[in-house]
PDB file of C-alpha atoms in Angstrom:
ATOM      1  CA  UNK Y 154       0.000   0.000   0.000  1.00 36.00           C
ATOM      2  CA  UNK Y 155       1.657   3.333  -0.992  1.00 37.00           C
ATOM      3  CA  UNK Y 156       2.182   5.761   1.995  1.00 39.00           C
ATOM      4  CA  UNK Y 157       0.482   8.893   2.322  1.00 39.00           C
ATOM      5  CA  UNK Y 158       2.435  12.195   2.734  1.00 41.00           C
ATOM      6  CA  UNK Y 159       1.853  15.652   2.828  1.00 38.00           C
ATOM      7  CA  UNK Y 160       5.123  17.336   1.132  1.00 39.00           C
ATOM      8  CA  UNK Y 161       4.024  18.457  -1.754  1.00 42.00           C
ATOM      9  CA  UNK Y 162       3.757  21.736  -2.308  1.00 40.00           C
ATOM     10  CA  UNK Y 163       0.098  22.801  -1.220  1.00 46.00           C
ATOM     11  CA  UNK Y 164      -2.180  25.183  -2.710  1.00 45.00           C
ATOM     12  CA  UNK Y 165      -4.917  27.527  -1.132  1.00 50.00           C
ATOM     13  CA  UNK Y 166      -8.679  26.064  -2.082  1.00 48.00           C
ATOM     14  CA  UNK Y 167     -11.507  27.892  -3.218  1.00 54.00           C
ATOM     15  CA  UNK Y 168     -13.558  29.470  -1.358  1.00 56.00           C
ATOM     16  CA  UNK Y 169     -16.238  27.544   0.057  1.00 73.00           C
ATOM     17  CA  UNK Y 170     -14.697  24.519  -1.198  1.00 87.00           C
ATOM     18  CA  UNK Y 171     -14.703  21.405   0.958  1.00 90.00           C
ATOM     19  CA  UNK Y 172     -11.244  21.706   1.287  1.00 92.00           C
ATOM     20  CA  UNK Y 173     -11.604  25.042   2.552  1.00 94.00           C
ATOM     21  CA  UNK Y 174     -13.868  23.942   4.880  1.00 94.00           C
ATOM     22  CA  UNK Y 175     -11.879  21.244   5.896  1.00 95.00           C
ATOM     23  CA  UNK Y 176      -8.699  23.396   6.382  1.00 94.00           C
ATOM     24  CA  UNK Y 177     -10.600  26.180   8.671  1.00 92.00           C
ATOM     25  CA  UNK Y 178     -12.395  23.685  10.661  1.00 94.00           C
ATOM     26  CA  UNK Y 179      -8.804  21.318  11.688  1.00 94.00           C
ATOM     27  CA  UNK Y 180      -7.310  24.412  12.158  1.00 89.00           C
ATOM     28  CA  UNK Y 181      -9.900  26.141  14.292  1.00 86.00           C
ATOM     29  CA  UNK Y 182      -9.656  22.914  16.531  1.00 87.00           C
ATOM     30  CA  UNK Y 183      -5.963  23.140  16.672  1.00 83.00           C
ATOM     31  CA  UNK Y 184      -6.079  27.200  17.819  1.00 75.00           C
ATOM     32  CA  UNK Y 185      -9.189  25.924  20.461  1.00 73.00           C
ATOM     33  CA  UNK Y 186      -7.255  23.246  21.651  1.00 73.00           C
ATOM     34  CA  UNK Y 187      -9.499  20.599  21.010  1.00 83.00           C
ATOM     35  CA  UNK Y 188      -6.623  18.961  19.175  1.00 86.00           C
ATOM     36  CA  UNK Y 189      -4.009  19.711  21.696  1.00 80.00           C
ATOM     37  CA  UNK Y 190      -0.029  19.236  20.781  1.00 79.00           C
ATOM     38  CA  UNK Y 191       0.782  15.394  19.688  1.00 84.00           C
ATOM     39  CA  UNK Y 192      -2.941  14.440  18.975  1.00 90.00           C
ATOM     40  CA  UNK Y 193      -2.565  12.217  15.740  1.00 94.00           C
ATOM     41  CA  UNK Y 194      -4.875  13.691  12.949  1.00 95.00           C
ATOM     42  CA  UNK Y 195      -6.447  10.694  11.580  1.00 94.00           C
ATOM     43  CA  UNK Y 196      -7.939  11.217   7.678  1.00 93.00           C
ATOM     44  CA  UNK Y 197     -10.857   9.140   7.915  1.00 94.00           C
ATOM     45  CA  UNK Y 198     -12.176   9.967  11.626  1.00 94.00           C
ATOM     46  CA  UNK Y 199     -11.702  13.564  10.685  1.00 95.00           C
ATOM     47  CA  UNK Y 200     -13.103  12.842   7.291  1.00 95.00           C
ATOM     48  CA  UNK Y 201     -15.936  11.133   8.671  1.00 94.00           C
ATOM     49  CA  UNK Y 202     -16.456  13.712  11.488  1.00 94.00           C
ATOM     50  CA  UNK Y 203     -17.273  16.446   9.037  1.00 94.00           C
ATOM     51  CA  UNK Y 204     -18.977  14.628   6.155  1.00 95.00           C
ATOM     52  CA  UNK Y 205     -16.684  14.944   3.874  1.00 94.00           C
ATOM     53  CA  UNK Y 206     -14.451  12.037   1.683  1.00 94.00           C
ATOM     54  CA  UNK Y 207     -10.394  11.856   2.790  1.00 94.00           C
ATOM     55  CA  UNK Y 208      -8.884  14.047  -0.364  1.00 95.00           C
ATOM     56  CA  UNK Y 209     -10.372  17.644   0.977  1.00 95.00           C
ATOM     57  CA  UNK Y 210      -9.102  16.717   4.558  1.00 96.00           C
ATOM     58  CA  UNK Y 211      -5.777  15.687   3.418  1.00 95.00           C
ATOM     59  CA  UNK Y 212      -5.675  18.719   1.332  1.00 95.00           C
ATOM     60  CA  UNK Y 213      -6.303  20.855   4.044  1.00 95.00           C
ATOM     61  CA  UNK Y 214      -3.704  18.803   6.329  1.00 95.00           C
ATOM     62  CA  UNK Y 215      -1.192  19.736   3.814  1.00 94.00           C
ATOM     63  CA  UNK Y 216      -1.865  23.335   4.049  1.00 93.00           C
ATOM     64  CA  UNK Y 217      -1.420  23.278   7.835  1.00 92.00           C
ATOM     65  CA  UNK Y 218       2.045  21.013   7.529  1.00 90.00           C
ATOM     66  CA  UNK Y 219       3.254  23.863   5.561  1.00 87.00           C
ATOM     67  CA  UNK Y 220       1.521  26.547   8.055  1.00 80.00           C
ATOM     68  CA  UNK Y 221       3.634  24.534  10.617  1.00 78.00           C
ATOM     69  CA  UNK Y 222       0.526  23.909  12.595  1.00 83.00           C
ATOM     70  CA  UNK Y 223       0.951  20.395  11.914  1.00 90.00           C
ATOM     71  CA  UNK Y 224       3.971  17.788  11.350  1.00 90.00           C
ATOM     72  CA  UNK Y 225       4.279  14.195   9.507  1.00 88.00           C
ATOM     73  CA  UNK Y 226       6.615  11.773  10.448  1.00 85.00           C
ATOM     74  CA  UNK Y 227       6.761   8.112   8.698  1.00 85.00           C
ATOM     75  CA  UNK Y 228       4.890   5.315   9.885  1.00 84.00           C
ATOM     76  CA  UNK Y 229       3.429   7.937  12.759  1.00 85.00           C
ATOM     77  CA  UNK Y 230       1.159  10.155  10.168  1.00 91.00           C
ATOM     78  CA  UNK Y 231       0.317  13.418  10.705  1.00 93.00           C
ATOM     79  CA  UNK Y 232      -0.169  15.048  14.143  1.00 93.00           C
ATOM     80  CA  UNK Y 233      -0.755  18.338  15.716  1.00 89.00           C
ATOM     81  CA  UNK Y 234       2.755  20.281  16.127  1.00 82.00           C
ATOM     82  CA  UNK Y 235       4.056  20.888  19.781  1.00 75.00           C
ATOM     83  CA  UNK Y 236       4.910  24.140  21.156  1.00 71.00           C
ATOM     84  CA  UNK Y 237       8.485  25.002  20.262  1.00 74.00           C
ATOM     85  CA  UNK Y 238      10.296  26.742  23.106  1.00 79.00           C
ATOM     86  CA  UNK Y 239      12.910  28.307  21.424  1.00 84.00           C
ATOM     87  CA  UNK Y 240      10.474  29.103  18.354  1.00 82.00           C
ATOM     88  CA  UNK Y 241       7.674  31.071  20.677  1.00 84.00           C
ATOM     89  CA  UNK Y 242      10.704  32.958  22.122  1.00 89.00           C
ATOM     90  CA  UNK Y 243      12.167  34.277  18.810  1.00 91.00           C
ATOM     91  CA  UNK Y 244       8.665  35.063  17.538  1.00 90.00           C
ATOM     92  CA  UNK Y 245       7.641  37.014  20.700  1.00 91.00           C
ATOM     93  CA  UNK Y 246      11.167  38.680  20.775  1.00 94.00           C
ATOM     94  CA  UNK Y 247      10.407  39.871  17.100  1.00 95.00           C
ATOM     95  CA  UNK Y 248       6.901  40.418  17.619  1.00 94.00           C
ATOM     96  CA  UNK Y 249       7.752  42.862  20.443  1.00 96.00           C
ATOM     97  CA  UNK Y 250      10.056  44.623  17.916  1.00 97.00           C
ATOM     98  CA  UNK Y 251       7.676  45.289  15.021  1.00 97.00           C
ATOM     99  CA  UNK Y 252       4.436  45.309  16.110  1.00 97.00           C
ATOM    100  CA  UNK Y 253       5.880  48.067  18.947  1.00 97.00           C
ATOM    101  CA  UNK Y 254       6.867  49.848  15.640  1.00 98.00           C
ATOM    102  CA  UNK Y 255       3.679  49.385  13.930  1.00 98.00           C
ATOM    103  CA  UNK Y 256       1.843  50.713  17.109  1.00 98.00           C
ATOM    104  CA  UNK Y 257       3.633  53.593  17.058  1.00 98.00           C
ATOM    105  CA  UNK Y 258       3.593  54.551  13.945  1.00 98.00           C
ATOM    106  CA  UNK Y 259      -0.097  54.172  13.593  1.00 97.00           C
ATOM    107  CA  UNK Y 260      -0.614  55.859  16.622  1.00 97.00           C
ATOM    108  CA  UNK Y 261      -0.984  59.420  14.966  1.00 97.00           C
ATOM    109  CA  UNK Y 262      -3.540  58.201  12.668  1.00 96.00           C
ATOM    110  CA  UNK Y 263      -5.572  56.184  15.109  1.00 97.00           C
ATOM    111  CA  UNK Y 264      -8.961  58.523  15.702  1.00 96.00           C
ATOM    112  CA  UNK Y 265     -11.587  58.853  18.904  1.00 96.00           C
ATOM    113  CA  UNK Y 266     -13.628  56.232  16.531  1.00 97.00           C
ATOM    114  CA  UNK Y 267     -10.360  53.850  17.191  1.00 97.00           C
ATOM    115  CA  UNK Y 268      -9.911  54.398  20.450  1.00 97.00           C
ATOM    116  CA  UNK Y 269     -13.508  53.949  21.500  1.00 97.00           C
ATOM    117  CA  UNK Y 270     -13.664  50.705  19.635  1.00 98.00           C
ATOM    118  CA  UNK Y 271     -10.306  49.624  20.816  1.00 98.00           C
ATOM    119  CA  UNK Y 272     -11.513  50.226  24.812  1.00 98.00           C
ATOM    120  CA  UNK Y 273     -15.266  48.428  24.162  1.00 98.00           C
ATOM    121  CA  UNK Y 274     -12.729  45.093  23.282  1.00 98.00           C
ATOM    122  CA  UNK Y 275     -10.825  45.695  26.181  1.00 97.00           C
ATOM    123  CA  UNK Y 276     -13.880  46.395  28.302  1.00 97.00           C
ATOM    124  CA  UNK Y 277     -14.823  42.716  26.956  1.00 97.00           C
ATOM    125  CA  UNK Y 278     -11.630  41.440  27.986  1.00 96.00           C
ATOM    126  CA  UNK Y 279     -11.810  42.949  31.543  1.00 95.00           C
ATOM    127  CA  UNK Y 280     -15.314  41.156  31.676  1.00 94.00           C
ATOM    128  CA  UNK Y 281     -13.672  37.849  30.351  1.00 92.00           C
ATOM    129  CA  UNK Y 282     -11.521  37.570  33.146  1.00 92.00           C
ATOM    130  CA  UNK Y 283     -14.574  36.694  35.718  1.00 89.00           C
ATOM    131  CA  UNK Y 284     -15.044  33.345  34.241  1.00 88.00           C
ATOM    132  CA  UNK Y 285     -11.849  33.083  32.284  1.00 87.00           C
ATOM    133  CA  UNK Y 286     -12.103  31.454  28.542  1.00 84.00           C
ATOM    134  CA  UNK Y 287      -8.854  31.973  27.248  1.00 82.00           C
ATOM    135  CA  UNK Y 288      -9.180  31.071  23.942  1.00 79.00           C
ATOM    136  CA  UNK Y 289     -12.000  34.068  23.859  1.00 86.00           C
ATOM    137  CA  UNK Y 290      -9.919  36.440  25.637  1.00 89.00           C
ATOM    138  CA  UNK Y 291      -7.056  35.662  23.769  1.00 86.00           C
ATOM    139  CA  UNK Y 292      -9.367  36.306  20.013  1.00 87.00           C
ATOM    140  CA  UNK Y 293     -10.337  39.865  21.790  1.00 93.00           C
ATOM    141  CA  UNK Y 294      -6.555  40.419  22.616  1.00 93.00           C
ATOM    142  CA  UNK Y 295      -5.528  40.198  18.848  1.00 92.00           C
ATOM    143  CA  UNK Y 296      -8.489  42.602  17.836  1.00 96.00           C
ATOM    144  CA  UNK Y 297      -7.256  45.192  20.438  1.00 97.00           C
ATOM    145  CA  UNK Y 298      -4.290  45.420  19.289  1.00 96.00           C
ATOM    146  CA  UNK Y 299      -5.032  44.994  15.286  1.00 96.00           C
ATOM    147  CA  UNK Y 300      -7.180  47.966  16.105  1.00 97.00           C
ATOM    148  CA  UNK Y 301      -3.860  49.814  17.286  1.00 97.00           C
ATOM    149  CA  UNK Y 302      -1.432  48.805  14.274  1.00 96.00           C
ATOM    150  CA  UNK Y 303      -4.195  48.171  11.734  1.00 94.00           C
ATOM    151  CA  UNK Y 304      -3.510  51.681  10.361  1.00 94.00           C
ATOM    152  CA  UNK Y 305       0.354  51.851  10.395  1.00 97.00           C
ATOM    153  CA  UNK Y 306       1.510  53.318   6.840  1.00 97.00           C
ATOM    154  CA  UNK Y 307       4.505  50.582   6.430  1.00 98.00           C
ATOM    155  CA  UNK Y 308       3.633  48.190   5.012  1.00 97.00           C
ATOM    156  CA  UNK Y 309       6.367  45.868   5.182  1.00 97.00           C
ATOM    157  CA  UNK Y 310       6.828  46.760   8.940  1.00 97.00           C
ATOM    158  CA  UNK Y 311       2.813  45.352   9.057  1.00 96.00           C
ATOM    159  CA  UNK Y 312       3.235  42.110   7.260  1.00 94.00           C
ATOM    160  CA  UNK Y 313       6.220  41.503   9.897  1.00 95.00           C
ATOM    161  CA  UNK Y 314       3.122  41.639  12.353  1.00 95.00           C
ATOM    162  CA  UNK Y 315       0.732  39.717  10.815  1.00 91.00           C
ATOM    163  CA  UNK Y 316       3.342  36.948  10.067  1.00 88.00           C
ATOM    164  CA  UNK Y 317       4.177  36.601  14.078  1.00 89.00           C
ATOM    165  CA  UNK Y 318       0.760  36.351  14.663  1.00 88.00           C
ATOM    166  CA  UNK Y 319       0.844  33.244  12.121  1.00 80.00           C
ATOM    167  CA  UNK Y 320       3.518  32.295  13.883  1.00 78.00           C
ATOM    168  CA  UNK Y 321       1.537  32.010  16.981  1.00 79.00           C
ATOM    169  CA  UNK Y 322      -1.865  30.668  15.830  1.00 68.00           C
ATOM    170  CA  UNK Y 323      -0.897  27.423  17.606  1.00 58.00           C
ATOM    171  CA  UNK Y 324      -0.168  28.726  20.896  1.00 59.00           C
ATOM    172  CA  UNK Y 325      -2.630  31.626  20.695  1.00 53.00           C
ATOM    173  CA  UNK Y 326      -5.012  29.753  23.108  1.00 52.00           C
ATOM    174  CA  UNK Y 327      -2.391  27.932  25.031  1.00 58.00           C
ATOM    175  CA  UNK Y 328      -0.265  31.113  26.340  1.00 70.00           C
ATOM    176  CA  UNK Y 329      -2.893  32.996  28.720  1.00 74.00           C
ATOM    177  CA  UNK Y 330      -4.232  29.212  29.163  1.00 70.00           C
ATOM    178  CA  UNK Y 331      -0.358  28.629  30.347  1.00 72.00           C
ATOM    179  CA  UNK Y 332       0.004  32.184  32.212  1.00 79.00           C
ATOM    180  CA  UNK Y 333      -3.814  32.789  33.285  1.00 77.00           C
ATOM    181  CA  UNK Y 334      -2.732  35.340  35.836  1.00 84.00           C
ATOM    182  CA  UNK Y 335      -0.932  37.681  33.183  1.00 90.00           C
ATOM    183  CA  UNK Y 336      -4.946  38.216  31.629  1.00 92.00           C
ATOM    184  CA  UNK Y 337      -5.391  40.572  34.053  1.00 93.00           C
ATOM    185  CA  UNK Y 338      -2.184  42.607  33.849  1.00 94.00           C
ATOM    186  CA  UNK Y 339      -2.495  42.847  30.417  1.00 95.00           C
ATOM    187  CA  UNK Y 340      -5.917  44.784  30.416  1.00 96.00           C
ATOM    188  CA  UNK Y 341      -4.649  47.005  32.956  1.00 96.00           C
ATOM    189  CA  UNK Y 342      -1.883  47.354  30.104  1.00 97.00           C
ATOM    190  CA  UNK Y 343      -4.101  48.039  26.903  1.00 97.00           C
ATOM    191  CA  UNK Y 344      -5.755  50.795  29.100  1.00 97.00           C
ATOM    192  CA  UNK Y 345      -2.324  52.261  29.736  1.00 97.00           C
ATOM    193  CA  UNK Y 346      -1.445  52.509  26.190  1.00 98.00           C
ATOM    194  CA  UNK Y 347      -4.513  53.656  25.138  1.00 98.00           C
ATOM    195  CA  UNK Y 348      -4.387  56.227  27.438  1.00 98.00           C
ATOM    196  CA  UNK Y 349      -0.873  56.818  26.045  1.00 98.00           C
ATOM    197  CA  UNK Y 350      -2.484  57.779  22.498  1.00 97.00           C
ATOM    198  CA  UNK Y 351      -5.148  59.676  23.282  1.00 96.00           C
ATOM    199  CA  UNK Y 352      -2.965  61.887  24.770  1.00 96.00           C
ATOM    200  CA  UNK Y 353      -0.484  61.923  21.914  1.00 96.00           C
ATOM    201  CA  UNK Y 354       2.871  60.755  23.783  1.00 97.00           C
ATOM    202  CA  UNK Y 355       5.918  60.505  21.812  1.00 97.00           C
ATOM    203  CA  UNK Y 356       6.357  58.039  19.187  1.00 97.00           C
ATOM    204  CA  UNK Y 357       9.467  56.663  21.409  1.00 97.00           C
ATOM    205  CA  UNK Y 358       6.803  56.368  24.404  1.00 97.00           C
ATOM    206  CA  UNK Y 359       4.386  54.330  22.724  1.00 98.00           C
ATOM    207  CA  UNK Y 360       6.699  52.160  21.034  1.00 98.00           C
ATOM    208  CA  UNK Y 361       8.547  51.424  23.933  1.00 97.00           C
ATOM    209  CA  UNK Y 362       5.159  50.776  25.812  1.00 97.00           C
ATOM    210  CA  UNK Y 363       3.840  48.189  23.069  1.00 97.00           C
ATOM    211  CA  UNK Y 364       7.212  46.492  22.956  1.00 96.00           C
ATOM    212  CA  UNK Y 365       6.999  45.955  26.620  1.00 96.00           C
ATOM    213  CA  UNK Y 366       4.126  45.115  27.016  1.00 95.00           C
ATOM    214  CA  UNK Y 367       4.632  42.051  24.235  1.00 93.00           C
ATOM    215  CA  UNK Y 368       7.564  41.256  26.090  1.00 93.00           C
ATOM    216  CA  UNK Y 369       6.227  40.892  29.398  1.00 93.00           C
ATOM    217  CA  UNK Y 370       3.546  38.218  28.098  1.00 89.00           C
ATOM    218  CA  UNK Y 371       6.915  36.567  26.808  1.00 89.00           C
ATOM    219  CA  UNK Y 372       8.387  36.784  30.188  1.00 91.00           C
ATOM    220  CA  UNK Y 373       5.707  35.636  32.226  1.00 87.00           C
ATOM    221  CA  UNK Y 374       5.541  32.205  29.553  1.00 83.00           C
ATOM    222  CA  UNK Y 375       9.241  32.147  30.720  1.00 84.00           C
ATOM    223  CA  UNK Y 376       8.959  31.879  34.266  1.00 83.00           C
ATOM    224  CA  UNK Y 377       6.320  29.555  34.453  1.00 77.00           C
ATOM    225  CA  UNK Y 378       7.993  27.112  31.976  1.00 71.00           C
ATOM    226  CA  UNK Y 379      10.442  27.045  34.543  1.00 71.00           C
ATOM    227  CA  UNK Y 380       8.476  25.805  37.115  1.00 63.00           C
ATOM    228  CA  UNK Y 381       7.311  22.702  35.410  1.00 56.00           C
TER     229      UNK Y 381
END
C-alpha cells in the first residue's frame, strides 16, 4: 500500500470549497485546543467527522504542515505540532520589535472612533476575566491590538506583524491558558497605552510601551515554563 504524505507543495482552495472547509475547521480545533499538541490527525475519523471524503481533509492537512501547525513523520502520520520553546521565544522577541513599531507609527492616525472601539474590546476582555475562557480572551486580545497597528503606513513593517501572529496561531489559546494570571495585567496594560495615544505621547513612548508590554507576556511564559 503506498504511503500517504503531505510534502508536496500545497495550494490555497476555493472558497467555500470542501477543502476550505476542511482546512478552517482542523485548524480552528488546533487554535481551540481541542486537538491539543501530539494528537494524531487521523484522515478518515476527521473525514468522517465532518462529512466529507479523505482528499479535501488531506488537502487541508497539507496546508497546515506547511503553516507549521501540523507535522508528519513516517509510519506515525500526521499530528498536531508541539509548542516550540525556542520558536515562541524568537517570535515574541520579534513580535515585540515590530508590532511596537507598527503601534507607534499608527498611533498618529488612530482617531476617537479607534480608540472607543479599541476600549469596548478591552472592556470585553476585563469582563472575560470573571469566568476566564482563554481562547475568547485571547481572540479579543488580537483585535485590540489589530485595532492599534491596523492603520500603520509601512507596510512591510505590518506584514512583519501579521506573520508573528501566524507564527503564533498554535499557541494563541495555550499562552494565557499557560500564564492565566498575566490576563489581568495585560488589560490594565491596553488601558495604559490607550491612554498613552489619546494623549499623543511621543512616538518613542508608545513604542517602547507596546514592545513591553509584548515582552512581558513573553516573560511571564518564561517563568512559568520554569516551574514545570
Amino acid at each position: 500500500m503506498t504511503e500517504t504524505t503531505f510534502t508536496d507543495l500545497p495550494v490555497a482552495a476555493p472558497a467555500g470549497s470542501k477543502s476550505e472547509q476542511a482546512y478552517r475547521a482542523v485548524k480552528a480545533r488546533i487554535v481551540e485546543g481541542t486537538y491539543t499538541p501530539g494528537y494524531r490527525l487521523v484522515l478518515g475519523s476527521i473525514a468522517k467527522d465532518l462529512g466529507f471524503s479523505v482528499v479535501p481533509v488531506r488537502e487541508a492537512i497539507r496546508r497546515l504542515e506547511a503553516e507549521g501547525l501540523v507535522t508528519f513523520e513516517r509510519n506515525v502520520g500526521a499530528t498536531v505540532a508541539g509548542i516550540d520553546p525556542t520558536e515562541y521565544l524568537y517570535t515574541m522577541q520579534t513580535l515585540s520589535i515590530v508590532e511596537g513599531a507598527a503601534t507607534a507609527l499608527s498611533a498618529p492616525l488612530v482617531d476617537s472612533v479607534a480608540i472607543a472601539r479599541a476600549r469596548a474590546v478591552n472592556e470585553d476582555m476585563r469582563e472575560c476575566l470573571d469566568h476566564f475562557d482563554p481562547v475568547r480572551f485571547t481572540q479579543l486580545n488580537q483585535d485590540f491590538h489589530s485595532i492599534l497597528f491596523e492603520h500603520c503606513p509601512n507596510p512591510h513593517i505590518l506584514d512583519l506583524v501579521h506573520r508573528g501572529w501566524n507564527r503564533l496561531a498554535s499557541l494563541r489559546s495555550s499562552t494565557f491558558r499557560f500564564v492565566p494570571g498575566r490576563a489581568r495585567n495585560s488589560v490594565d496594560e491596553h488601558e495604559a497605552l490607550l491612554k498613552l495615544i489619546e494623549s499623543g505621547a511621543d512616538a518613542d513612548d508608545i513604542e517602547k510601551a507596546a514592545r513591553l508590554h509584548r515582552s512581558a507576556t513573553l516573560d511571564a511564559y518564561l517563568a512559568q515554563a520554569k516551574t514545570i
